[in-house]
């Protein structure tokens, strides 16, 4: 079993690289792939860079040249669902591409030549990530003073739909448009839809784990930058660590 972990930020990769035993680094397509033993499981860590092209190139390389069996993606996202607050976690169920529009050839959001408008994450992996996120959130509230800065009081996780696009959303009008046209969507980001499509096309189970860093409105830039500097990596490191312990105990088939 080999796990591939793609992160949307270099800081997240570094927070895990420090635990990697016997690491080897391979540079390919302008990415550094760190391969080694992470808490007992052979793992490849890589920073995707941002956007759908960057992340699909990374996911493809991870699958074809590193032979990973499953893909975990970690990063931050802007909230679309107003019940979500900064510090909540969204585990992706159906992953849309909100900037896909090939009308009149195909319906709005339909991914050309696939017959679908979204790709679905592995339910088994999502179940394991849910347990890992719950455990992390329970411990982080009691232990971390850094959360006060963002007024994160009782962070929660949800399993829900995600929309990706090559756009940083920072306008409430865009939030309303996405909410009206894709009502099930909980949050927006810029990579998950591409990773989901690549993994689905190669038959590799995947999960997309996103921490809410901003509310995709006029404050999004400030909140996003502050969040990624101070706590995004704390979240991904904590959730991934719990995932590995859960995975090793259960050896669940995905
Ligand atoms: N990732 C984090 N916040 C985001 C936003 N507001 N739009 C797109 N991607 C994001």
CSV table of C-alpha atoms and ligand atoms in Angstrom, one decimal:
chain,number,residue,atom,x,y,z
A,1,UNK,CA,0.0,0.0,0.0
A,2,UNK,CA,1.3,3.4,-1.0
A,3,UNK,CA,-0.5,6.6,0.0
A,4,UNK,CA,-0.1,9.8,-2.0
A,5,UNK,CA,-0.8,13.1,-0.2
A,6,UNK,CA,-1.2,16.2,-2.3
A,7,UNK,CA,-1.3,19.5,-0.4
A,8,UNK,CA,-2.3,22.9,-1.7
A,9,UNK,CA,0.4,24.6,0.4
A,10,UNK,CA,4.1,23.9,0.8
A,11,UNK,CA,3.7,24.5,4.5
A,12,UNK,CA,1.4,21.6,4.8
A,13,UNK,CA,3.9,19.4,3.0
A,14,UNK,CA,6.7,20.5,5.4
A,15,UNK,CA,4.6,19.8,8.4
A,16,UNK,CA,4.5,16.1,7.3
A,17,UNK,CA,8.0,15.8,5.7
A,18,UNK,CA,9.5,16.2,9.2
A,19,UNK,CA,7.9,12.9,10.2
A,20,UNK,CA,9.0,11.0,7.0
A,21,UNK,CA,11.5,8.2,7.6
A,22,UNK,CA,14.2,7.5,5.0
A,23,UNK,CA,13.0,10.2,2.6
A,24,UNK,CA,14.0,10.4,-1.0
A,25,UNK,CA,13.2,13.5,-3.0
A,26,UNK,CA,12.4,13.3,-6.7
A,27,UNK,CA,12.0,16.5,-8.8
A,28,UNK,CA,9.7,16.1,-11.7
A,29,UNK,CA,7.6,18.7,-13.7
A,30,UNK,CA,8.7,21.4,-11.3
A,31,UNK,CA,7.4,19.6,-8.2
A,32,UNK,CA,9.4,17.9,-5.4
A,33,UNK,CA,8.0,14.5,-4.5
A,34,UNK,CA,9.0,13.3,-1.0
A,35,UNK,CA,8.8,9.5,-0.7
A,36,UNK,CA,9.4,7.6,2.6
A,37,UNK,CA,7.8,5.9,5.5
A,38,UNK,CA,5.1,8.0,7.3
A,39,UNK,CA,3.9,6.4,10.5
A,40,UNK,CA,4.4,2.9,9.1
A,41,UNK,CA,3.0,3.4,5.6
A,42,UNK,CA,4.9,4.1,2.4
A,43,UNK,CA,3.9,7.6,1.4
A,44,UNK,CA,4.6,10.3,-1.2
A,45,UNK,CA,4.1,13.9,-0.3
A,46,UNK,CA,3.8,16.7,-2.8
A,47,UNK,CA,2.8,20.4,-3.1
A,48,UNK,CA,0.3,20.7,-6.0
A,49,UNK,CA,0.7,24.4,-6.5
A,50,UNK,CA,-2.6,26.2,-7.3
A,51,UNK,CA,-5.3,25.7,-9.8
A,52,UNK,CA,-6.8,22.9,-11.8
A,53,UNK,CA,-4.0,22.4,-14.3
A,54,UNK,CA,-1.3,22.4,-11.7
A,55,UNK,CA,-3.1,19.9,-9.5
A,56,UNK,CA,-4.1,17.6,-12.3
A,57,UNK,CA,-0.5,17.4,-13.5
A,58,UNK,CA,0.6,16.6,-9.9
A,59,UNK,CA,-2.1,13.9,-9.4
A,60,UNK,CA,-1.3,12.3,-12.8
A,61,UNK,CA,2.4,12.1,-12.0
A,62,UNK,CA,1.7,10.7,-8.5
A,63,UNK,CA,-0.5,8.0,-9.9
A,64,UNK,CA,1.6,7.0,-13.0
A,65,UNK,CA,5.2,7.5,-11.8
A,66,UNK,CA,4.9,6.9,-8.1
A,67,UNK,CA,2.2,4.2,-8.2
A,68,UNK,CA,0.1,5.5,-5.3
A,69,UNK,CA,-2.9,3.4,-4.4
A,70,UNK,CA,-5.0,6.2,-2.8
A,71,UNK,CA,-4.8,10.0,-2.8
A,72,UNK,CA,-5.5,12.3,0.1
A,73,UNK,CA,-5.7,16.0,-0.7
A,74,UNK,CA,-5.4,18.7,1.9
A,75,UNK,CA,-5.9,22.4,1.7
A,76,UNK,CA,-8.1,25.4,2.6
A,77,UNK,CA,-11.3,26.6,1.1
A,78,UNK,CA,-13.7,29.5,1.1
A,79,UNK,CA,-17.1,28.9,2.6
A,80,UNK,CA,-20.2,29.0,0.5
A,81,UNK,CA,-22.6,27.6,3.0
A,82,UNK,CA,-23.3,30.3,5.6
A,83,UNK,CA,-23.5,27.7,8.4
A,84,UNK,CA,-19.7,27.1,7.9
A,85,UNK,CA,-17.2,29.2,9.9
A,86,UNK,CA,-13.5,29.7,9.6
A,87,UNK,CA,-11.9,26.7,11.2
A,88,UNK,CA,-14.6,24.2,10.1
A,89,UNK,CA,-13.6,21.2,8.0
A,90,UNK,CA,-15.3,20.1,4.8
A,91,UNK,CA,-14.7,16.5,3.5
A,92,UNK,CA,-15.7,16.5,-0.1
A,93,UNK,CA,-18.5,14.2,-1.3
A,94,UNK,CA,-19.2,15.2,-5.0
A,95,UNK,CA,-16.6,17.5,-6.5
A,96,UNK,CA,-17.8,19.9,-9.2
A,97,UNK,CA,-15.9,22.3,-11.5
A,98,UNK,CA,-17.8,25.5,-11.1
A,99,UNK,CA,-16.1,27.2,-14.1
A,100,UNK,CA,-17.0,24.4,-16.5
A,101,UNK,CA,-19.4,25.7,-19.1
A,102,UNK,CA,-19.4,24.1,-22.6
A,103,UNK,CA,-22.9,25.2,-23.4
A,104,UNK,CA,-24.6,24.8,-25.9
A,105,UNK,CA,-22.6,21.6,-26.6
A,106,UNK,CA,-23.1,20.2,-23.0
A,107,UNK,CA,-25.2,21.2,-20.0
A,108,UNK,CA,-23.8,23.8,-17.6
A,109,UNK,CA,-21.1,22.1,-15.4
A,110,UNK,CA,-21.1,18.8,-17.4
A,111,UNK,CA,-17.5,17.7,-17.9
A,112,UNK,CA,-17.3,17.2,-21.7
A,113,UNK,CA,-17.3,13.5,-22.9
A,114,UNK,CA,-17.8,12.1,-19.4
A,115,UNK,CA,-21.6,12.4,-19.0
A,116,UNK,CA,-21.2,13.7,-15.5
A,117,UNK,CA,-21.0,17.0,-13.7
A,118,UNK,CA,-19.0,15.9,-10.7
A,119,UNK,CA,-16.7,13.1,-9.5
A,120,UNK,CA,-17.3,11.4,-6.1
A,121,UNK,CA,-14.8,10.8,-3.4
A,122,UNK,CA,-14.4,7.3,-1.8
A,123,UNK,CA,-17.0,6.8,0.9
A,124,UNK,CA,-14.7,4.5,2.8
A,125,UNK,CA,-11.9,7.1,2.9
A,126,UNK,CA,-14.4,9.8,3.8
A,127,UNK,CA,-15.6,7.7,6.8
A,128,UNK,CA,-12.0,7.3,8.0
A,129,UNK,CA,-11.3,11.0,7.5
A,130,UNK,CA,-14.5,11.9,9.4
A,131,UNK,CA,-13.3,9.9,12.5
A,132,UNK,CA,-9.8,11.6,12.1
A,133,UNK,CA,-11.3,15.1,11.8
A,134,UNK,CA,-13.6,14.6,14.8
A,135,UNK,CA,-10.7,13.4,16.9
A,136,UNK,CA,-8.5,16.3,15.8
A,137,UNK,CA,-11.2,19.0,16.3
A,138,UNK,CA,-12.0,17.6,19.8
A,139,UNK,CA,-8.3,17.9,20.9
A,140,UNK,CA,-7.5,21.2,19.1
A,141,UNK,CA,-10.3,23.1,20.9
A,142,UNK,CA,-8.9,22.3,24.3
A,143,UNK,CA,-5.2,22.7,23.4
A,144,UNK,CA,-4.7,25.5,21.0
A,145,UNK,CA,-4.7,29.2,22.0
A,146,UNK,CA,-3.9,30.1,18.4
A,147,UNK,CA,-7.5,29.4,17.5
A,148,UNK,CA,-8.6,32.4,19.6
A,149,UNK,CA,-7.1,34.7,17.0
A,150,UNK,CA,-9.7,33.5,14.5
A,151,UNK,CA,-12.4,33.2,17.1
A,152,UNK,CA,-12.7,29.6,16.4
A,153,UNK,CA,-14.9,28.3,19.2
A,154,UNK,CA,-16.5,25.0,18.3
A,155,UNK,CA,-15.1,23.9,14.9
A,156,UNK,CA,-17.1,21.2,13.2
A,157,UNK,CA,-16.6,18.9,10.1
A,158,UNK,CA,-19.2,18.1,7.4
A,159,UNK,CA,-19.2,15.7,4.5
A,160,UNK,CA,-20.5,17.8,1.6
A,161,UNK,CA,-20.1,18.9,-2.0
A,162,UNK,CA,-17.2,21.1,-3.1
A,163,UNK,CA,-16.8,23.3,-6.2
A,164,UNK,CA,-13.5,24.0,-7.8
A,165,UNK,CA,-12.5,26.6,-10.3
A,166,UNK,CA,-9.6,28.6,-11.5
A,167,UNK,CA,-10.7,31.6,-9.5
A,168,UNK,CA,-10.1,32.9,-6.0
A,169,UNK,CA,-13.6,33.9,-4.9
A,170,UNK,CA,-13.7,37.2,-3.1
A,171,UNK,CA,-17.0,38.7,-3.9
A,172,UNK,CA,-20.4,37.9,-2.3
A,173,UNK,CA,-22.1,38.2,-5.7
A,174,UNK,CA,-20.0,35.2,-6.9
A,175,UNK,CA,-20.9,33.3,-3.7
A,176,UNK,CA,-24.6,33.9,-4.4
A,177,UNK,CA,-24.3,32.8,-8.0
A,178,UNK,CA,-22.5,29.5,-7.0
A,179,UNK,CA,-25.1,29.0,-4.2
A,180,UNK,CA,-28.0,29.5,-6.6
A,181,UNK,CA,-26.7,27.3,-9.4
A,182,UNK,CA,-25.0,24.5,-7.3
A,183,UNK,CA,-27.1,24.6,-4.0
A,184,UNK,CA,-25.5,21.5,-2.4
A,185,UNK,CA,-22.0,23.1,-2.5
A,186,UNK,CA,-20.5,23.9,0.9
A,187,UNK,CA,-17.2,25.5,-0.2
A,188,UNK,CA,-15.0,26.6,-3.0
A,189,UNK,CA,-11.4,26.0,-3.8
A,190,UNK,CA,-9.1,25.7,-6.9
A,191,UNK,CA,-7.8,22.1,-7.1
A,192,UNK,CA,-10.2,19.4,-5.8
A,193,UNK,CA,-12.3,19.0,-9.0
A,194,UNK,CA,-9.1,18.4,-11.1
A,195,UNK,CA,-7.7,15.8,-8.7
A,196,UNK,CA,-11.1,14.2,-8.4
A,197,UNK,CA,-11.3,13.8,-12.2
A,198,UNK,CA,-7.8,12.5,-12.6
A,199,UNK,CA,-8.2,10.0,-9.7
A,200,UNK,CA,-11.6,8.8,-11.1
A,201,UNK,CA,-10.2,8.3,-14.6
A,202,UNK,CA,-7.4,6.2,-13.2
A,203,UNK,CA,-9.6,4.3,-10.8
A,204,UNK,CA,-7.7,5.6,-7.7
A,205,UNK,CA,-9.8,6.2,-4.5
A,206,UNK,CA,-9.4,9.7,-3.2
A,207,UNK,CA,-10.6,12.1,-0.5
A,208,UNK,CA,-10.5,15.9,-0.5
A,209,UNK,CA,-10.0,17.5,3.0
A,210,UNK,CA,-10.6,21.3,3.2
A,211,UNK,CA,-10.4,23.6,6.2
A,212,UNK,CA,-12.4,26.8,5.8
A,213,UNK,CA,-10.0,29.8,5.8
A,214,UNK,CA,-12.4,32.5,4.7
A,215,UNK,CA,-16.0,33.2,3.6
A,216,UNK,CA,-15.2,33.9,-0.1
A,217,UNK,CA,-16.2,37.6,0.3
A,218,UNK,CA,-14.4,41.0,0.5
A,219,UNK,CA,-12.5,39.8,3.6
A,220,UNK,CA,-11.4,36.6,2.0
A,221,UNK,CA,-7.9,37.7,1.0
A,222,UNK,CA,-6.9,38.9,4.5
A,223,UNK,CA,-8.5,35.9,6.3
A,224,UNK,CA,-7.0,33.5,3.8
A,225,UNK,CA,-3.4,34.8,4.2
A,226,UNK,CA,-3.6,34.9,8.0
A,227,UNK,CA,-5.1,31.5,8.1
A,228,UNK,CA,-2.6,29.8,5.9
A,229,UNK,CA,0.3,31.4,7.8
A,230,UNK,CA,-0.8,30.3,11.2
A,231,UNK,CA,-3.1,27.3,11.3
A,232,UNK,CA,-3.8,25.6,8.1
A,233,UNK,CA,-0.8,23.2,8.6
A,234,UNK,CA,-1.9,22.4,12.2
A,235,UNK,CA,-5.2,21.1,10.8
A,236,UNK,CA,-3.8,19.0,8.0
A,237,UNK,CA,-1.0,17.5,10.1
A,238,UNK,CA,-3.5,16.7,12.9
A,239,UNK,CA,-6.1,15.1,10.7
A,240,UNK,CA,-3.6,13.2,8.6
A,241,UNK,CA,-1.8,11.9,11.7
A,242,UNK,CA,-5.2,10.6,13.1
A,243,UNK,CA,-6.0,9.1,9.7
A,244,UNK,CA,-2.8,7.1,9.7
A,245,UNK,CA,-3.4,5.7,13.1
A,246,UNK,CA,-7.0,4.8,12.2
A,247,UNK,CA,-6.0,3.3,8.9
A,248,UNK,CA,-3.3,1.2,10.5
A,249,UNK,CA,-5.7,-0.2,13.1
A,250,UNK,CA,-8.6,-0.9,10.7
A,251,UNK,CA,-6.8,-1.8,7.5
A,252,UNK,CA,-10.1,-0.9,5.8
A,253,UNK,CA,-10.4,-1.8,2.1
A,254,UNK,CA,-11.1,1.3,0.0
B,1,LIG,N1,-9.2,28.7,-1.2
B,1,LIG,C1,-9.4,29.3,0.0
B,1,LIG,N2,-10.2,30.3,-0.1
B,1,LIG,C2,-10.7,30.4,-1.3
B,1,LIG,C3,-11.5,31.2,-2.0
B,1,LIG,N3,-12.1,32.2,-1.4
B,1,LIG,N4,-11.7,31.0,-3.4
B,1,LIG,C4,-11.1,30.0,-4.0
B,1,LIG,N5,-10.2,29.2,-3.4
B,1,LIG,C5,-10.0,29.3,-2.1
